[in-house]
mmCIF file of C-alpha atoms in Angstrom:
data_model
loop_
_atom_site.group_PDB
_atom_site.id
_atom_site.type_symbol
_atom_site.label_atom_id
_atom_site.label_comp_id
_atom_site.label_asym_id
_atom_site.label_seq_id
_atom_site.Cartn_x
_atom_site.Cartn_y
_atom_site.Cartn_z
ATOM 1 C CA MET A 1 69.481 -10.384 -3.943
ATOM 2 C CA LEU A 2 72.090 -9.001 -4.624
ATOM 3 C CA LYS A 3 73.252 -6.355 -1.780
ATOM 4 C CA LEU A 4 75.602 -3.667 -2.630
ATOM 5 C CA THR A 5 78.767 -2.828 0.368
ATOM 6 C CA THR A 6 80.588 -0.151 1.145
ATOM 7 C CA TYR A 7 84.131 -1.425 0.961
ATOM 8 C CA THR A 8 86.747 1.366 0.928
ATOM 9 C CA GLY A 9 88.875 2.348 -2.306
ATOM 10 C CA ALA A 10 87.506 4.298 -5.229
ATOM 11 C CA ASP A 11 83.806 3.880 -4.781
ATOM 12 C CA GLN A 12 82.912 2.874 -8.846
ATOM 13 C CA ILE A 13 79.323 2.757 -8.408
ATOM 14 C CA HIS A 14 78.793 5.756 -6.320
ATOM 15 C CA GLY A 15 80.743 7.433 -8.974
ATOM 16 C CA VAL A 16 78.957 6.130 -11.952
ATOM 17 C CA ALA A 17 75.023 6.734 -9.750
ATOM 18 C CA GLN A 18 76.760 10.841 -9.128
ATOM 19 C CA CYS A 19 78.016 11.310 -12.310
ATOM 20 C CA HIS A 20 80.171 14.105 -9.915
ATOM 21 C CA SER A 21 82.902 14.079 -13.412
ATOM 22 C CA LEU A 22 83.495 13.610 -16.680
ATOM 23 C CA GLY A 23 86.322 12.485 -18.593
ATOM 24 C CA PRO A 24 86.844 9.899 -20.832
ATOM 25 C CA SER A 25 85.120 6.321 -21.253
ATOM 26 C CA LYS A 26 85.024 4.597 -18.487
ATOM 27 C CA PRO A 27 85.388 0.494 -17.995
ATOM 28 C CA ASN A 28 81.964 -0.670 -16.786
ATOM 29 C CA PRO A 29 81.319 -0.050 -12.451
ATOM 30 C CA THR A 30 82.758 -2.811 -10.678
ATOM 31 C CA PHE A 31 80.702 -5.301 -8.307
ATOM 32 C CA PRO A 32 81.760 -6.047 -5.213
ATOM 33 C CA ARG A 33 82.540 -9.588 -4.340
ATOM 34 C CA ARG A 34 80.242 -11.713 -2.613
ATOM 35 C CA LYS A 35 81.057 -14.099 0.063
ATOM 36 C CA ASP A 36 81.179 -17.339 -1.926
ATOM 37 C CA GLY A 37 84.441 -14.793 -3.621
ATOM 38 C CA ILE A 38 82.257 -14.866 -7.022
ATOM 39 C CA SER A 39 82.471 -11.812 -8.314
ATOM 40 C CA LEU A 40 79.627 -10.349 -10.069
ATOM 41 C CA VAL A 41 79.402 -9.067 -12.709
ATOM 42 C CA PRO A 42 77.120 -5.477 -14.713
ATOM 43 C CA CYS A 43 74.895 -6.584 -17.451
ATOM 44 C CA THR A 44 76.857 -4.893 -20.235
ATOM 45 C CA SER A 45 80.246 -6.977 -18.995
ATOM 46 C CA ALA A 46 79.278 -8.433 -22.560
ATOM 47 C CA PRO A 47 79.648 -6.813 -25.247
ATOM 48 C CA SER A 48 76.818 -7.445 -27.531
ATOM 49 C CA LYS A 49 77.781 -8.186 -31.205
ATOM 50 C CA THR A 50 75.035 -6.188 -32.251
ATOM 51 C CA PRO A 51 76.242 -2.322 -33.315
ATOM 52 C CA VAL A 52 73.938 0.105 -31.020
ATOM 53 C CA LEU A 53 72.508 2.868 -32.772
ATOM 54 C CA ALA A 54 73.478 5.866 -30.784
ATOM 55 C CA VAL A 55 71.172 8.144 -29.984
ATOM 56 C CA VAL A 56 71.882 11.784 -30.827
ATOM 57 C CA SER A 57 70.718 14.370 -28.373
ATOM 58 C CA ASP A 58 69.070 17.155 -29.152
ATOM 59 C CA ARG A 59 71.084 19.974 -26.217
ATOM 60 C CA GLY A 60 74.276 18.000 -27.293
ATOM 61 C CA ALA A 61 75.533 17.815 -23.698
ATOM 62 C CA GLY A 62 78.355 15.524 -22.435
ATOM 63 C CA SER A 63 77.900 12.983 -25.568
ATOM 64 C CA VAL A 64 81.005 11.868 -27.182
ATOM 65 C CA ARG A 65 82.548 11.244 -30.856
ATOM 66 C CA SER A 66 82.166 7.449 -31.428
ATOM 67 C CA GLU A 67 83.630 4.852 -34.556
ATOM 68 C CA THR A 68 81.797 1.784 -35.423
ATOM 69 C CA GLY A 69 80.562 -0.892 -37.748
ATOM 70 C CA PRO A 70 82.435 -2.026 -40.984
ATOM 71 C CA GLY A 71 83.793 1.455 -42.232
ATOM 72 C CA ARG A 72 83.871 3.441 -38.968
ATOM 73 C CA VAL A 73 80.904 5.064 -39.383
ATOM 74 C CA GLU A 74 81.389 8.484 -36.475
ATOM 75 C CA HIS A 75 78.472 9.222 -35.052
ATOM 76 C CA SER A 76 77.199 10.778 -31.361
ATOM 77 C CA VAL A 77 77.179 8.440 -28.478
ATOM 78 C CA SER A 78 75.604 10.234 -24.711
ATOM 79 C CA LEU A 79 76.863 10.158 -21.607
ATOM 80 C CA ALA A 80 73.746 8.054 -20.518
ATOM 81 C CA ASP A 81 74.175 5.571 -22.881
ATOM 82 C CA ARG A 82 78.087 4.593 -21.814
ATOM 83 C CA LEU A 83 76.800 5.108 -17.928
ATOM 84 C CA ARG A 84 73.571 3.482 -17.868
ATOM 85 C CA GLN A 85 74.029 -0.668 -16.875
ATOM 86 C CA GLY A 86 72.487 -1.857 -20.310
ATOM 87 C CA SER A 87 72.494 -2.863 -23.091
ATOM 88 C CA LEU A 88 70.861 -4.751 -26.317
ATOM 89 C CA ALA A 89 70.129 -8.387 -26.869
ATOM 90 C CA GLU A 90 72.859 -10.091 -29.154
ATOM 91 C CA ASP A 91 70.531 -10.322 -32.546
ATOM 92 C CA GLY A 92 69.147 -6.989 -31.314
ATOM 93 C CA LYS A 93 65.306 -7.073 -30.426
ATOM 94 C CA SER A 94 65.486 -7.165 -27.091
ATOM 95 C CA TYR A 95 67.361 -4.967 -24.400
ATOM 96 C CA LYS A 96 68.608 -5.043 -20.682
ATOM 97 C CA GLU A 97 69.262 -2.999 -18.077
ATOM 98 C CA CYS A 98 70.093 -3.095 -13.913
ATOM 99 C CA PHE A 99 69.213 -1.307 -11.342
ATOM 100 C CA ILE A 100 69.724 -0.262 -7.596
ATOM 101 C CA VAL A 101 67.478 0.188 -5.927
ATOM 102 C CA ARG A 102 67.822 3.306 -3.957
ATOM 103 C CA CYS A 103 65.994 3.830 -0.472
ATOM 104 C CA TYR A 104 63.927 6.547 -1.459
ATOM 105 C CA GLU A 105 62.027 4.225 -3.863
ATOM 106 C CA VAL A 106 60.889 1.255 -0.854
ATOM 107 C CA GLY A 107 57.641 1.802 0.853
ATOM 108 C CA ILE A 108 55.850 0.677 4.996
ATOM 109 C CA ASN A 109 57.475 -2.651 3.957
ATOM 110 C CA LYS A 110 61.121 -2.061 3.831
ATOM 111 C CA THR A 111 60.914 -2.882 -0.266
ATOM 112 C CA ALA A 112 60.526 -1.345 -3.539
ATOM 113 C CA THR A 113 56.964 -0.079 -3.789
ATOM 114 C CA VAL A 114 54.638 -0.964 -6.801
ATOM 115 C CA GLU A 115 55.182 2.557 -7.890
ATOM 116 C CA THR A 116 59.183 1.993 -7.733
ATOM 117 C CA ILE A 117 58.763 -0.944 -9.891
ATOM 118 C CA ALA A 118 56.281 0.534 -12.842
ATOM 119 C CA ASN A 119 58.626 3.103 -13.268
ATOM 120 C CA LEU A 120 61.867 1.282 -13.265
ATOM 121 C CA LEU A 121 59.449 -0.788 -16.129
ATOM 122 C CA GLN A 122 58.629 2.675 -17.651
ATOM 123 C CA GLU A 123 62.400 3.807 -17.827
ATOM 124 C CA VAL A 124 64.439 0.994 -19.116
ATOM 125 C CA GLY A 125 61.032 0.545 -21.937
ATOM 126 C CA CYS A 126 62.558 4.160 -22.390
ATOM 127 C CA ASN A 127 66.124 3.724 -22.300
ATOM 128 C CA HIS A 128 65.652 0.668 -24.770
ATOM 129 C CA ALA A 129 63.704 3.124 -27.360
ATOM 130 C CA GLN A 130 67.019 5.858 -26.512
ATOM 131 C CA VAL A 131 69.673 2.973 -27.219
ATOM 132 C CA VAL A 132 67.828 1.766 -30.751
ATOM 133 C CA GLY A 133 67.942 5.843 -32.242
ATOM 134 C CA PHE A 134 64.697 7.113 -31.095
ATOM 135 C CA SER A 135 63.770 10.328 -30.271
ATOM 136 C CA THR A 136 64.933 11.598 -26.521
ATOM 137 C CA ASP A 137 62.150 14.257 -26.603
ATOM 138 C CA GLY A 138 59.430 12.756 -26.046
ATOM 139 C CA PHE A 139 58.188 8.712 -25.237
ATOM 140 C CA ALA A 140 59.801 7.175 -27.816
ATOM 141 C CA THR A 141 58.696 9.216 -30.910
ATOM 142 C CA THR A 142 59.852 8.108 -33.972
ATOM 143 C CA THR A 143 60.373 10.467 -36.600
ATOM 144 C CA THR A 144 57.297 10.290 -38.640
ATOM 145 C CA MET A 145 55.894 10.319 -34.820
ATOM 146 C CA ARG A 146 57.793 13.402 -34.503
ATOM 147 C CA LYS A 147 56.569 15.378 -38.026
ATOM 148 C CA MET A 148 52.936 14.668 -37.041
ATOM 149 C CA HIS A 149 53.155 14.985 -33.228
ATOM 150 C CA LEU A 150 52.558 12.411 -32.687
ATOM 151 C CA ILE A 151 52.684 10.381 -29.047
ATOM 152 C CA TRP A 152 52.519 7.366 -27.035
ATOM 153 C CA VAL A 153 49.657 6.318 -24.822
ATOM 154 C CA THR A 154 49.372 4.002 -22.607
ATOM 155 C CA ALA A 155 45.823 2.012 -23.055
ATOM 156 C CA ARG A 156 46.363 -1.136 -20.427
ATOM 157 C CA MET A 157 49.303 -1.935 -17.979
ATOM 158 C CA HIS A 158 49.404 -5.699 -16.902
ATOM 159 C CA ILE A 159 51.752 -5.725 -13.926
ATOM 160 C CA GLU A 160 52.984 -9.203 -11.659
ATOM 161 C CA ILE A 161 55.798 -9.262 -8.536
ATOM 162 C CA TYR A 162 56.388 -12.053 -7.333
ATOM 163 C CA LYS A 163 58.920 -10.883 -4.855
ATOM 164 C CA TYR A 164 59.550 -7.668 -4.158
ATOM 165 C CA PRO A 165 62.955 -6.295 -4.414
ATOM 166 C CA ALA A 166 64.556 -4.307 -0.959
ATOM 167 C CA TRP A 167 66.346 -1.596 -0.587
ATOM 168 C CA SER A 168 70.425 -1.927 -2.094
ATOM 169 C CA ASP A 169 69.012 -4.959 -4.194
ATOM 170 C CA VAL A 170 70.111 -5.273 -7.509
ATOM 171 C CA VAL A 171 67.137 -6.344 -10.830
ATOM 172 C CA GLU A 172 67.776 -7.668 -14.114
ATOM 173 C CA ILE A 173 64.878 -6.001 -16.329
ATOM 174 C CA GLU A 174 64.576 -6.653 -20.253
ATOM 175 C CA THR A 175 61.688 -5.371 -22.165
ATOM 176 C CA TRP A 176 61.467 -6.280 -25.667
ATOM 177 C CA CYS A 177 58.264 -3.914 -28.364
ATOM 178 C CA GLN A 178 55.622 -5.827 -31.353
ATOM 179 C CA GLY A 179 53.054 -4.783 -32.861
ATOM 180 C CA GLU A 180 49.534 -4.916 -32.067
ATOM 181 C CA GLY A 181 46.800 -4.720 -34.855
ATOM 182 C CA ARG A 182 46.969 -1.723 -36.511
ATOM 183 C CA ILE A 183 45.815 0.813 -33.908
ATOM 184 C CA GLY A 184 48.808 0.396 -31.098
ATOM 185 C CA THR A 185 51.566 -1.761 -29.890
ATOM 186 C CA ARG A 186 52.523 -3.965 -27.019
ATOM 187 C CA ARG A 187 56.004 -3.812 -24.426
ATOM 188 C CA ASP A 188 56.646 -6.824 -22.413
ATOM 189 C CA TRP A 189 58.786 -6.978 -19.402
ATOM 190 C CA ILE A 190 60.670 -9.666 -17.349
ATOM 191 C CA MET A 191 62.363 -8.514 -14.541
ATOM 192 C CA LYS A 192 64.726 -10.581 -12.230
ATOM 193 C CA ASP A 193 66.782 -11.521 -9.581
ATOM 194 C CA TYR A 194 69.829 -10.028 -10.867
ATOM 195 C CA ALA A 195 72.187 -11.759 -8.284
ATOM 196 C CA THR A 196 69.854 -15.238 -9.035
ATOM 197 C CA GLY A 197 68.737 -15.239 -12.252
ATOM 198 C CA GLN A 198 65.244 -16.112 -10.121
ATOM 199 C CA VAL A 199 62.122 -13.890 -12.327
ATOM 200 C CA ILE A 200 60.867 -11.628 -9.847
ATOM 201 C CA GLY A 201 58.271 -10.304 -12.100
ATOM 202 C CA ARG A 202 56.681 -9.585 -15.633
ATOM 203 C CA ALA A 203 54.419 -7.195 -17.148
ATOM 204 C CA THR A 204 53.460 -6.337 -20.450
ATOM 205 C CA SER A 205 51.243 -3.585 -21.590
ATOM 206 C CA LYS A 206 49.142 -2.307 -24.817
ATOM 207 C CA TRP A 207 50.021 1.822 -25.935
ATOM 208 C CA VAL A 208 47.538 3.290 -28.824
ATOM 209 C CA MET A 209 49.077 6.920 -30.705
ATOM 210 C CA MET A 210 47.204 10.562 -29.746
ATOM 211 C CA ASN A 211 47.999 13.196 -31.541
ATOM 212 C CA GLN A 212 49.863 15.944 -28.858
ATOM 213 C CA ASP A 213 48.063 18.622 -30.172
ATOM 214 C CA THR A 214 44.406 17.733 -30.747
ATOM 215 C CA ARG A 215 44.450 14.872 -27.905
ATOM 216 C CA ARG A 216 42.653 12.471 -30.045
ATOM 217 C CA LEU A 217 43.672 8.732 -30.757
ATOM 218 C CA GLN A 218 45.139 8.235 -34.874
ATOM 219 C CA LYS A 219 45.657 4.595 -36.058
ATOM 220 C CA VAL A 220 49.474 3.394 -35.885
ATOM 221 C CA SER A 221 50.549 4.718 -40.181
ATOM 222 C CA ASP A 222 52.905 1.685 -41.818
ATOM 223 C CA ASP A 223 55.918 4.730 -42.029
ATOM 224 C CA VAL A 224 56.031 4.752 -38.308
ATOM 225 C CA ARG A 225 55.238 0.518 -37.471
ATOM 226 C CA GLU A 226 58.606 0.106 -39.954
ATOM 227 C CA GLU A 227 60.274 2.456 -37.887
ATOM 228 C CA HIS A 228 59.959 0.468 -34.863
ATOM 229 C CA LEU A 229 58.922 -2.709 -35.666
ATOM 230 C CA VAL A 230 62.682 -3.044 -36.969
ATOM 231 C CA PHE A 231 63.378 -3.694 -33.811
ATOM 232 C CA ALA A 232 60.949 -6.289 -32.559
ATOM 233 C CA PRO A 233 60.967 -10.008 -32.470
ATOM 234 C CA ARG A 234 60.277 -11.817 -35.364
ATOM 235 C CA GLU A 235 58.503 -13.547 -34.230
ATOM 236 C CA LEU A 236 56.000 -13.420 -31.364
ATOM 237 C CA ARG A 237 57.225 -12.962 -27.775
ATOM 238 C CA LEU A 238 55.070 -13.123 -24.731
ATOM 239 C CA ALA A 239 56.512 -11.832 -20.902
ATOM 240 C CA PHE A 240 52.597 -14.242 -20.403
ATOM 241 C CA PRO A 241 52.474 -16.930 -22.647
ATOM 242 C CA GLU A 242 49.758 -18.977 -20.997
ATOM 243 C CA PRO A 243 46.409 -19.805 -22.135
ATOM 244 C CA ASN A 244 43.667 -17.731 -20.187
ATOM 245 C CA ASN A 245 46.896 -16.180 -18.536
ATOM 246 C CA SER A 246 45.373 -12.787 -15.530
ATOM 247 C CA SER A 247 46.884 -10.982 -18.616
ATOM 248 C CA LEU A 248 44.196 -10.948 -20.423
ATOM 249 C CA ARG A 249 41.137 -11.062 -18.149
ATOM 250 C CA LYS A 250 38.715 -8.305 -18.637
ATOM 251 C CA ILE A 251 37.604 -5.390 -16.038
ATOM 252 C CA ALA A 252 34.114 -5.058 -15.481
ATOM 253 C CA LYS A 253 33.463 -1.581 -14.690
ATOM 254 C CA LEU A 254 33.410 -1.086 -10.451
ATOM 255 C CA GLU A 255 29.549 0.547 -9.987
ATOM 256 C CA ASP A 256 28.744 3.085 -7.039
ATOM 257 C CA PRO A 257 28.313 2.895 -4.034
ATOM 258 C CA ALA A 258 31.569 1.444 -3.377
ATOM 259 C CA PRO A 259 32.050 1.046 -0.086
ATOM 260 C CA TYR A 260 35.937 1.867 -0.505
ATOM 261 C CA SER A 261 36.155 5.665 -1.807
ATOM 262 C CA ARG A 262 38.956 8.158 -1.538
ATOM 263 C CA LEU A 263 37.120 11.775 -3.420
ATOM 264 C CA GLY A 264 39.252 14.596 -4.064
ATOM 265 C CA LEU A 265 42.163 13.419 -5.636
ATOM 266 C CA VAL A 266 44.446 16.297 -6.899
ATOM 267 C CA PRO A 267 46.870 16.133 -9.439
ATOM 268 C CA ARG A 268 49.847 18.092 -7.949
ATOM 269 C CA ARG A 269 53.033 19.170 -10.573
ATOM 270 C CA ALA A 270 55.063 16.441 -10.069
ATOM 271 C CA ASP A 271 52.741 13.929 -11.737
ATOM 272 C CA LEU A 272 52.396 15.267 -14.802
ATOM 273 C CA ASP A 273 54.985 14.429 -17.645
ATOM 274 C CA MET A 274 56.420 15.672 -20.881
ATOM 275 C CA ASN A 275 53.090 14.191 -23.105
ATOM 276 C CA GLN A 276 51.260 17.404 -20.764
ATOM 277 C CA HIS A 277 49.221 14.999 -18.813
ATOM 278 C CA VAL A 278 49.310 12.530 -15.680
ATOM 279 C CA ASN A 279 52.071 10.213 -15.990
ATOM 280 C CA ASN A 280 50.753 6.026 -16.227
ATOM 281 C CA VAL A 281 52.154 5.251 -13.220
ATOM 282 C CA ALA A 282 50.207 7.820 -10.787
ATOM 283 C CA TYR A 283 47.244 6.235 -11.032
ATOM 284 C CA ILE A 284 48.494 3.449 -9.275
ATOM 285 C CA GLY A 285 49.226 5.960 -6.239
ATOM 286 C CA TRP A 286 44.854 6.462 -6.547
ATOM 287 C CA VAL A 287 44.585 2.914 -7.117
ATOM 288 C CA LEU A 288 46.084 2.759 -3.402
ATOM 289 C CA GLU A 289 44.681 5.571 -1.678
ATOM 290 C CA SER A 290 41.074 3.943 -1.252
ATOM 291 C CA MET A 291 42.487 0.631 -0.617
ATOM 292 C CA PRO A 292 40.354 -0.730 2.941
ATOM 293 C CA GLN A 293 43.618 -0.343 5.469
ATOM 294 C CA GLU A 294 42.923 -3.599 6.801
ATOM 295 C CA ILE A 295 44.373 -4.971 2.867
ATOM 296 C CA ILE A 296 47.223 -2.442 3.236
ATOM 297 C CA ASP A 297 48.538 -3.597 6.341
ATOM 298 C CA GLY A 298 47.973 -7.621 6.011
ATOM 299 C CA TYR A 299 48.616 -8.267 2.807
ATOM 300 C CA GLU A 300 50.907 -7.232 -0.339
ATOM 301 C CA LEU A 301 49.818 -6.181 -3.910
ATOM 302 C CA GLN A 302 50.801 -9.519 -6.451
ATOM 303 C CA THR A 303 48.932 -8.112 -9.399
ATOM 304 C CA ILE A 304 47.948 -4.963 -11.049
ATOM 305 C CA THR A 305 45.952 -4.745 -14.423
ATOM 306 C CA LEU A 306 44.586 -1.177 -15.443
ATOM 307 C CA ASP A 307 42.694 0.333 -18.415
ATOM 308 C CA TYR A 308 43.204 2.926 -19.040
ATOM 309 C CA ARG A 309 40.366 4.605 -21.119
ATOM 310 C CA ARG A 310 40.962 8.535 -20.815
ATOM 311 C CA GLU A 311 43.986 11.345 -20.074
ATOM 312 C CA CYS A 312 43.735 13.214 -16.381
ATOM 313 C CA GLN A 313 44.927 17.321 -16.802
ATOM 314 C CA ARG A 314 46.032 19.316 -14.539
ATOM 315 C CA ASP A 315 43.245 20.848 -12.800
ATOM 316 C CA ASP A 316 40.928 17.518 -12.991
ATOM 317 C CA ILE A 317 39.843 16.781 -9.972
ATOM 318 C CA VAL A 318 39.782 12.572 -9.188
ATOM 319 C CA ASP A 319 37.636 9.790 -7.410
ATOM 320 C CA SER A 320 38.778 6.537 -6.160
ATOM 321 C CA LEU A 321 36.501 4.079 -5.887
ATOM 322 C CA THR A 322 37.136 0.145 -5.022
ATOM 323 C CA ASN A 323 35.183 -2.569 -3.894
ATOM 324 C CA VAL A 324 35.390 -6.440 -3.306
ATOM 325 C CA GLU A 325 36.090 -8.898 -6.485
ATOM 326 C CA PRO A 326 35.134 -12.723 -6.122
ATOM 327 C CA LEU A 327 37.690 -14.905 -6.442
ATOM 328 C CA GLU A 328 36.816 -17.168 -9.061
ATOM 329 C CA ASP A 329 39.366 -19.909 -9.727
ATOM 330 C CA GLY A 330 42.223 -19.009 -7.290
ATOM 331 C CA PRO A 331 45.010 -16.899 -7.486
ATOM 332 C CA ALA A 332 45.917 -15.955 -10.557
ATOM 333 C CA ILE A 333 49.833 -16.291 -9.844
ATOM 334 C CA SER A 334 51.074 -18.849 -7.516
ATOM 335 C CA GLY A 335 54.319 -20.519 -8.085
ATOM 336 C CA LEU A 336 57.552 -19.254 -9.954
ATOM 337 C CA GLU A 337 58.992 -22.185 -11.679
ATOM 338 C CA GLY A 338 58.603 -22.410 -15.432
ATOM 339 C CA THR A 339 58.752 -20.579 -18.085
ATOM 340 C CA ASN A 340 59.301 -16.991 -17.891
ATOM 341 C CA GLY A 341 58.748 -17.345 -13.861
ATOM 342 C CA SER A 342 55.307 -18.791 -14.820
ATOM 343 C CA PRO A 343 52.834 -20.285 -12.137
ATOM 344 C CA ALA A 344 53.765 -24.389 -12.110
ATOM 345 C CA ALA A 345 50.825 -24.770 -8.883
ATOM 346 C CA THR A 346 47.510 -23.474 -7.621
ATOM 347 C CA GLU A 347 48.151 -21.895 -4.085
ATOM 348 C CA ASP A 348 45.323 -22.374 -1.587
ATOM 349 C CA THR A 349 42.825 -18.942 -2.062
ATOM 350 C CA LYS A 350 41.934 -18.548 1.194
ATOM 351 C CA ASP A 351 45.660 -16.455 1.326
ATOM 352 C CA TYR A 352 44.407 -14.074 -1.352
ATOM 353 C CA CYS A 353 41.626 -11.273 -2.040
ATOM 354 C CA GLN A 354 41.051 -9.584 -5.478
ATOM 355 C CA PHE A 355 39.552 -6.063 -5.890
ATOM 356 C CA LEU A 356 37.968 -3.365 -8.125
ATOM 357 C CA HIS A 357 38.647 -0.480 -8.399
ATOM 358 C CA LEU A 358 37.188 2.815 -10.738
ATOM 359 C CA LEU A 359 38.911 6.600 -11.099
ATOM 360 C CA ARG A 360 36.866 8.697 -12.373
ATOM 361 C CA LEU A 361 36.374 12.853 -12.720
ATOM 362 C CA SER A 362 34.971 14.335 -9.288
ATOM 363 C CA GLY A 363 32.797 16.313 -12.015
ATOM 364 C CA ASP A 364 30.480 14.990 -13.977
ATOM 365 C CA GLY A 365 31.263 10.841 -13.264
ATOM 366 C CA SER A 366 32.994 10.183 -16.449
ATOM 367 C CA GLU A 367 35.333 7.057 -16.460
ATOM 368 C CA ILE A 368 39.354 7.980 -15.938
ATOM 369 C CA ASN A 369 40.949 4.175 -15.191
ATOM 370 C CA ARG A 370 39.842 0.526 -14.283
ATOM 371 C CA GLY A 371 41.507 -1.665 -12.419
ATOM 372 C CA ARG A 372 41.758 -5.100 -10.982
ATOM 373 C CA THR A 373 44.444 -5.998 -7.921
ATOM 374 C CA VAL A 374 45.328 -9.558 -6.538
ATOM 375 C CA TRP A 375 47.066 -9.643 -2.948
ATOM 376 C CA ARG A 376 48.429 -11.896 -1.206
ATOM 377 C CA GLU A 377 49.343 -12.398 2.463
ATOM 378 C CA LYS A 378 52.590 -10.430 4.101
ATOM 379 C CA PRO A 379 55.213 -13.333 4.200
ATOM 380 C CA ALA A 380 56.710 -13.846 7.789
ATOM 381 C CA ARG A 381 59.426 -11.450 8.703
#
């Protein structure tokens, strides 16, 4: 993993991260040299040939004027666009961004937590939407969606982590969106170690539209589909192209009584997002609350799949239930070779264990979320 070390002189990366001063446009931050003398360049070192549509902030703070493209069309470019370490691919159909793992994003294993990974996936997805001109007052809402008071909500999330980054490691995440039938869309991600180019994780998700006023699901209209699919790959591109991969597996409902449980979980105010409900990442923490301690101590999470059945509000009280699920055909993921970091071989199943999860309302038992996790033995340190 690439580590950022302290060095003398103007600490450009610190300056970008803290944004202490506003001034004329600055060059991209310079990463320090590795011990082998090779300079490490940021993700945005090569400017994209595809014009980037700037975000016009509703507040207008920190924006600058810029001219680009044929005819020198003038538009506003936000300060965030200038400073973030991300850019569109040359064809404009995907987006890459680099992130430094912060000290407050690592857990007991001294590596990034799965919640950190999920938050970074959400961040790069939202930044992709902003870069192509979607709204900053919602999660990637288009013009038509805002007129109709529609929002995107998560229906399914599947994350596989092959190697957890540590504090100060730099990760590069690529993301893209595509259509998913008539009722939703999908977003995929590939996460790499920026220093080596090794794939260290993959993820895929499905999203559906909800009316923000009625809280009811709604089909994706042709207008909305045209607005966001213009930025999608023309041919189907999947983070998990393997046949019968684990992201496609259905999750059985966990029946009560469950041997492991954590009852009476209450959403914090910080768990609520701009869509006025508990953010999808908070569910991951609730699922892990009912994991047996011996698994937390001896294993690390490799795969998590969550099906979101209903939204959770501020005053809801949640029960988290967990039970062991037998491994059918060995671990879903094992190697790091091949396309997109696909497994090339299957390892011994004795190093893995698998669990089913259920989140429900404490009052009437309504199902909020069902999930599956796969765990591997922690590597020797």
